[in-house]
Amino acid sequence: MAENVALLVSELATNALRHGGGQYTMELGATAEAVHVIVSDPSSSLPGARPPPDLHRGSGGFGWHLIRHLTSDVTITPGPGDGKTIQARIPRCPTERGNTATAVRTTALR
């Protein structure tokens, strides 16, 4: 599980730096059931999967696919300010995640 949390943290931080305005805040928390990662950045642009990742040119495109695969729940909400906050949950019990990509819930952004 630690490897999955580290990968999730890395992907969310990288996405915030590359696509979210270059700065972000991150909160990590845990309950008996799951680990929670919350990232806020100043961009109102929604994250999303790019076309199929390019395995030959190293141009990326894997991040959002990985995030959705690693998590059992992802929520995107407005704020702070004009930005957005992404809340992701990794269950401590791997069977809760299943084999399908996580659905993403989005609250209307300004």
Coordinates of N, CA, C and O in Angstrom, one line a residue:
M1 N 0.8 -1.2 0.0 CA 0.0 0.0 0.0 C 0.9 1.3 0.0 O 0.5 2.2 -0.6
A2 N 2.0 1.2 0.7 CA 2.8 2.4 0.8 C 3.3 2.9 -0.6 O 3.3 4.1 -0.9
E3 N 3.6 1.9 -1.5 CA 4.0 2.3 -2.8 C 2.9 3.0 -3.6 O 3.1 3.9 -4.3
N4 N 1.6 2.5 -3.4 CA 0.5 3.2 -4.1 C 0.3 4.6 -3.6 O 0.0 5.5 -4.3
V5 N 0.4 4.8 -2.3 CA 0.3 6.1 -1.7 C 1.4 7.0 -2.2 O 1.1 8.2 -2.6
A6 N 2.6 6.5 -2.2 CA 3.7 7.4 -2.8 C 3.5 7.7 -4.2 O 3.7 8.9 -4.6
L7 N 3.0 6.8 -5.0 CA 2.7 7.1 -6.4 C 1.6 8.1 -6.6 O 1.7 9.0 -7.4
L8 N 0.5 7.9 -5.8 CA -0.6 8.9 -5.9 C -0.1 10.3 -5.5 O -0.4 11.2 -6.2
V9 N 0.6 10.4 -4.4 CA 1.1 11.7 -4.0 C 2.0 12.3 -5.1 O 1.9 13.5 -5.4
S10 N 2.9 11.5 -5.7 CA 3.8 12.0 -6.7 C 3.0 12.5 -7.9 O 3.2 13.5 -8.5
E11 N 2.0 11.7 -8.4 CA 1.2 12.1 -9.5 C 0.4 13.3 -9.3 O 0.3 14.2 -10.2
L12 N -0.3 13.4 -8.1 CA -1.1 14.6 -7.8 C -0.2 15.9 -7.8 O -0.6 16.9 -8.3
A13 N 0.9 15.7 -7.1 CA 1.9 16.9 -7.0 C 2.4 17.3 -8.4 O 2.4 18.5 -8.7
T14 N 2.8 16.3 -9.2 CA 3.3 16.6 -10.5 C 2.2 17.2 -11.4 O 2.5 18.2 -12.1
N15 N 1.0 16.7 -11.3 CA -0.1 17.3 -12.1 C -0.3 18.8 -11.7 O -0.6 19.6 -12.5
A16 N -0.3 19.0 -10.4 CA -0.5 20.4 -9.9 C 0.6 21.3 -10.3 O 0.3 22.5 -10.7
L17 N 1.8 20.8 -10.3 CA 2.9 21.7 -10.8 C 2.8 21.9 -12.3 O 3.0 23.1 -12.7
R18 N 2.6 20.9 -13.1 CA 2.6 21.0 -14.5 C 1.4 21.7 -15.1 O 1.4 22.5 -16.1
H19 N 0.2 21.4 -14.5 CA -1.1 21.9 -15.1 C -1.9 22.8 -14.2 O -2.9 23.4 -14.7
G20 N -1.5 23.0 -13.0 CA -2.3 23.8 -12.0 C -1.7 25.1 -11.6 O -2.1 25.6 -10.6
G21 N -0.8 25.6 -12.3 CA -0.3 26.9 -12.0 C 1.1 27.0 -11.3 O 1.5 28.0 -10.9
G22 N 1.7 25.8 -11.1 CA 3.0 25.8 -10.5 C 3.1 25.8 -9.0 O 4.2 25.7 -8.5
Q23 N 2.0 25.9 -8.3 CA 2.1 25.8 -6.8 C 0.8 25.1 -6.4 O -0.2 25.0 -7.0
Y24 N 1.0 24.5 -5.2 CA -0.1 23.7 -4.6 C 0.1 23.5 -3.1 O 1.1 23.7 -2.6
T25 N -1.0 23.1 -2.5 CA -0.9 22.6 -1.1 C -1.4 21.2 -1.1 O -2.3 20.8 -1.9
M26 N -0.9 20.4 -0.2 CA -1.2 19.0 -0.1 C -1.5 18.7 1.4 O -0.7 19.1 2.3
E27 N -2.5 17.9 1.6 CA -2.8 17.3 3.0 C -2.9 15.8 2.8 O -3.5 15.3 1.9
L28 N -2.3 15.1 3.8 CA -2.4 13.7 3.9 C -3.1 13.3 5.2 O -2.8 13.9 6.2
G29 N -3.9 12.3 5.1 CA -4.6 11.9 6.3 C -4.9 10.4 6.2 O -4.9 9.8 5.1
A30 N -5.2 9.8 7.3 CA -5.6 8.3 7.3 C -6.6 8.0 8.3 O -6.7 8.7 9.4
T31 N -7.4 7.1 8.0 CA -8.4 6.5 8.9 C -8.1 5.0 9.0 O -7.2 4.5 8.2
A32 N -8.9 4.3 9.7 CA -8.7 2.8 9.8 C -9.0 2.2 8.4 O -8.5 1.1 8.1
E33 N -9.9 2.9 7.6 CA -10.3 2.3 6.3 C -9.5 2.8 5.1 O -9.4 2.1 4.1
A34 N -8.9 4.0 5.2 CA -8.3 4.5 3.9 C -7.3 5.6 4.2 O -7.2 6.1 5.3
V35 N -6.5 5.9 3.2 CA -5.5 7.0 3.2 C -6.2 8.0 2.3 O -6.6 7.7 1.2
H36 N -6.1 9.3 2.7 CA -6.7 10.4 2.0 C -5.6 11.4 1.6 O -4.8 11.7 2.4
V37 N -5.6 11.8 0.3 CA -4.7 12.8 -0.2 C -5.5 13.9 -0.8 O -6.4 13.7 -1.6
I38 N -5.2 15.1 -0.4 CA -6.0 16.3 -0.8 C -5.0 17.3 -1.4 O -4.0 17.7 -0.7
V39 N -5.2 17.7 -2.6 CA -4.3 18.7 -3.3 C -5.2 19.8 -3.8 O -6.2 19.6 -4.5
S40 N -4.7 21.0 -3.5 CA -5.4 22.3 -4.0 C -4.4 23.0 -4.9 O -3.2 23.1 -4.5
D41 N -4.9 23.6 -6.0 CA -4.0 24.4 -6.8 C -4.8 25.6 -7.3 O -6.0 25.6 -7.2
P42 N -4.2 26.7 -7.8 CA -4.9 27.9 -8.2 C -5.6 27.8 -9.6 O -6.2 28.8 -9.9
S43 N -5.5 26.7 -10.3 CA -6.1 26.7 -11.6 C -7.5 26.1 -11.5 O -7.8 25.1 -10.8
S44 N -8.4 26.7 -12.3 CA -9.8 26.2 -12.4 C -9.9 25.1 -13.4 O -11.0 24.5 -13.5
S45 N -8.9 24.9 -14.2 CA -8.9 23.8 -15.3 C -9.1 22.4 -14.6 O -8.3 22.1 -13.7
L46 N -10.0 21.7 -15.1 CA -10.2 20.3 -14.6 C -9.2 19.4 -15.1 O -8.8 19.4 -16.3
P47 N -8.8 18.4 -14.3 CA -7.9 17.4 -14.8 C -8.7 16.4 -15.6 O -9.9 16.3 -15.5
G48 N -7.9 15.6 -16.4 CA -8.6 14.6 -17.2 C -7.6 13.8 -17.9 O -6.4 14.2 -18.1
A49 N -8.1 12.7 -18.4 CA -7.2 11.8 -19.2 C -6.9 12.4 -20.5 O -7.8 12.9 -21.2
R50 N -5.7 12.3 -20.9 CA -5.3 12.8 -22.3 C -5.4 11.6 -23.2 O -5.7 10.5 -22.8
P51 N -5.3 11.8 -24.5 CA -5.3 10.7 -25.4 C -4.4 9.6 -24.9 O -3.5 9.8 -24.1
P52 N -4.5 8.4 -25.5 CA -3.6 7.3 -25.0 C -2.2 7.8 -24.9 O -1.6 8.5 -25.7
P53 N -1.5 7.4 -23.8 CA -0.2 7.8 -23.5 C 0.8 7.3 -24.6 O 0.6 6.3 -25.2
D54 N 1.8 8.1 -24.9 CA 2.8 7.8 -25.9 C 4.0 7.1 -25.2 O 4.7 7.7 -24.4
L55 N 4.1 5.9 -25.5 CA 5.2 5.1 -24.9 C 6.6 5.3 -25.5 O 7.6 5.0 -25.0
H56 N 6.6 6.0 -26.6 CA 7.9 6.2 -27.4 C 8.5 7.5 -27.2 O 9.7 7.6 -27.2
R57 N 7.8 8.6 -27.0 CA 8.3 9.9 -26.9 C 8.4 10.4 -25.5 O 9.0 11.5 -25.3
G58 N 7.9 9.7 -24.5 CA 8.1 10.2 -23.1 C 7.4 11.5 -22.8 O 7.8 12.2 -22.0
S59 N 6.2 11.7 -23.5 CA 5.5 13.0 -23.3 C 4.5 12.9 -22.2 O 3.8 13.9 -22.0
G60 N 4.4 11.8 -21.5 CA 3.5 11.7 -20.3 C 2.1 11.2 -20.8 O 2.0 10.6 -21.8
G61 N 1.1 11.6 -20.0 CA -0.2 11.2 -20.2 C -0.7 10.0 -19.4 O -1.8 9.5 -19.5
F62 N 0.2 9.5 -18.5 CA -0.2 8.4 -17.6 C -0.8 8.8 -16.3 O -1.5 8.0 -15.7
G63 N -0.6 10.1 -15.9 CA -0.9 10.5 -14.5 C -2.4 10.3 -14.1 O -2.7 9.7 -13.1
W64 N -3.3 10.8 -14.9 CA -4.7 10.7 -14.5 C -5.2 9.3 -14.6 O -6.0 8.9 -13.8
H65 N -4.7 8.5 -15.6 CA -5.1 7.1 -15.6 C -4.6 6.4 -14.4 O -5.4 5.6 -13.8
L66 N -3.4 6.7 -13.9 CA -2.9 6.1 -12.7 C -3.7 6.5 -11.5 O -4.0 5.6 -10.6
I67 N -4.0 7.8 -11.4 CA -4.8 8.2 -10.2 C -6.1 7.5 -10.1 O -6.5 7.1 -9.1
R68 N -6.8 7.4 -11.2 CA -8.1 6.7 -11.2 C -8.0 5.3 -10.9 O -8.9 4.7 -10.4
H69 N -6.9 4.6 -11.3 CA -6.7 3.2 -11.1 C -6.3 2.9 -9.6 O -6.8 1.9 -9.1
L70 N -5.6 3.8 -9.0 CA -5.1 3.6 -7.7 C -6.1 3.9 -6.6 O -6.0 3.4 -5.5
T71 N -7.1 4.7 -6.9 CA -8.0 5.2 -5.9 C -9.4 4.5 -5.9 O -9.8 3.9 -6.9
S72 N -10.1 4.6 -4.8 CA -11.5 4.1 -4.8 C -12.5 5.3 -5.0 O -13.7 5.1 -5.2
D73 N -12.0 6.5 -4.8 CA -12.8 7.7 -4.9 C -12.0 8.9 -5.2 O -10.9 9.1 -4.5
V74 N -12.4 9.7 -6.1 CA -11.8 11.0 -6.4 C -12.9 12.0 -6.6 O -13.9 11.8 -7.3
T75 N -12.7 13.2 -5.9 CA -13.7 14.2 -5.9 C -13.0 15.5 -6.2 O -11.9 15.8 -5.6
I76 N -13.5 16.3 -7.1 CA -13.0 17.6 -7.5 C -14.0 18.7 -7.1 O -15.1 18.6 -7.5
T77 N -13.5 19.7 -6.3 CA -14.4 20.7 -5.8 C -13.7 22.1 -6.1 O -12.5 22.2 -6.2
P78 N -14.6 23.1 -6.2 CA -14.0 24.5 -6.4 C -13.3 25.0 -5.1 O -13.6 24.6 -4.0
G79 N -12.3 25.8 -5.3 CA -11.6 26.5 -4.3 C -10.3 25.8 -3.9 O -10.1 24.7 -4.2
P80 N -9.5 26.5 -3.2 CA -9.7 27.9 -2.7 C -9.6 28.9 -3.8 O -9.0 28.6 -4.9
G81 N -10.2 30.0 -3.6 CA -10.2 31.1 -4.6 C -10.8 30.6 -5.9 O -11.8 30.0 -6.0
D82 N -10.1 30.9 -7.0 CA -10.5 30.5 -8.3 C -10.0 29.1 -8.7 O -10.3 28.6 -9.8
G83 N -9.3 28.4 -7.8 CA -8.7 27.1 -8.1 C -9.6 26.0 -7.8 O -10.8 26.1 -7.8
K84 N -9.0 24.8 -7.6 CA -9.7 23.6 -7.4 C -9.0 22.7 -6.3 O -7.8 22.9 -6.1
T85 N -9.8 21.8 -5.7 CA -9.2 20.9 -4.8 C -9.6 19.5 -5.2 O -10.8 19.2 -5.6
I86 N -8.6 18.6 -5.3 CA -8.8 17.2 -5.6 C -8.6 16.4 -4.4 O -7.6 16.4 -3.7
Q87 N -9.6 15.6 -4.0 CA -9.6 14.7 -2.9 C -9.6 13.2 -3.4 O -10.5 12.9 -4.1
A88 N -8.6 12.5 -3.0 CA -8.4 11.1 -3.5 C -8.3 10.2 -2.3 O -7.8 10.5 -1.3
R89 N -8.9 9.0 -2.4 CA -9.0 8.0 -1.3 C -8.4 6.7 -1.8 O -8.8 6.2 -2.9
I90 N -7.5 6.1 -1.1 CA -7.0 4.8 -1.3 C -7.4 3.9 -0.1 O -7.0 4.2 1.0
P91 N -8.2 2.9 -0.4 CA -8.6 2.0 0.7 C -7.5 1.2 1.2 O -6.6 0.8 0.5
R92 N -7.5 0.9 2.5 CA -6.5 0.0 3.1 C -6.7 -1.4 2.7 O -5.7 -2.2 2.6
C93 N -7.9 -1.8 2.4 CA -8.2 -3.1 1.9 C -8.3 -3.1 0.4 O -9.1 -2.5 -0.2
P94 N -7.3 -3.7 -0.3 CA -7.2 -3.6 -1.8 C -8.4 -4.1 -2.5 O -8.7 -3.6 -3.6
T95 N -9.2 -5.0 -2.0 CA -10.4 -5.5 -2.7 C -11.4 -4.5 -2.8 O -12.3 -4.6 -3.7
E96 N -11.4 -3.4 -2.0 CA -12.4 -2.4 -2.1 C -12.3 -1.6 -3.4 O -13.2 -1.0 -3.9
R97 N -11.0 -1.5 -3.9 CA -10.8 -0.7 -5.1 C -11.3 -1.4 -6.3 O -11.7 -0.8 -7.3
G98 N -11.2 -2.7 -6.4 CA -11.7 -3.4 -7.6 C -10.7 -3.3 -8.7 O -9.6 -2.8 -8.6
N99 N -11.2 -3.7 -9.9 CA -10.4 -3.7 -11.1 C -10.8 -2.6 -12.1 O -10.2 -2.6 -13.2
T100 N -11.7 -1.8 -11.8 CA -12.1 -0.8 -12.8 C -11.6 0.6 -12.3 O -11.3 0.8 -11.2
A101 N -11.6 1.5 -13.3 CA -11.2 2.9 -13.0 C -12.2 3.6 -12.1 O -13.4 3.3 -12.2
T102 N -11.8 4.4 -11.3 CA -12.6 5.2 -10.3 C -13.4 6.2 -11.1 O -12.9 6.9 -11.9
A103 N -14.7 6.3 -10.8 CA -15.5 7.4 -11.3 C -15.1 8.7 -10.5 O -14.7 8.7 -9.4
V104 N -15.1 9.8 -11.2 CA -14.7 11.1 -10.7 C -15.9 11.9 -10.5 O -16.7 12.1 -11.4
R105 N -16.1 12.5 -9.3 CA -17.2 13.4 -9.0 C -16.7 14.8 -9.1 O -15.7 15.1 -8.4
T106 N -17.4 15.7 -9.8 CA -16.9 17.0 -9.9 C -18.1 18.0 -9.5 O -19.2 17.8 -10.0
T107 N -17.8 18.9 -8.6 CA -18.7 19.9 -8.2 C -18.4 21.1 -9.2 O -17.3 21.4 -9.5
A108 N -19.5 21.7 -9.7 CA -19.3 22.8 -10.7 C -18.3 23.8 -10.2 O -18.3 24.3 -9.1
L109 N -17.3 24.0 -11.1 CA -16.3 25.0 -10.9 C -16.7 26.3 -11.6 O -17.5 26.3 -12.6
R110 N -16.3 27.4 -11.0 CA -16.6 28.7 -11.6 C -16.2 28.9 -13.0 O -15.3 28.5 -13.5

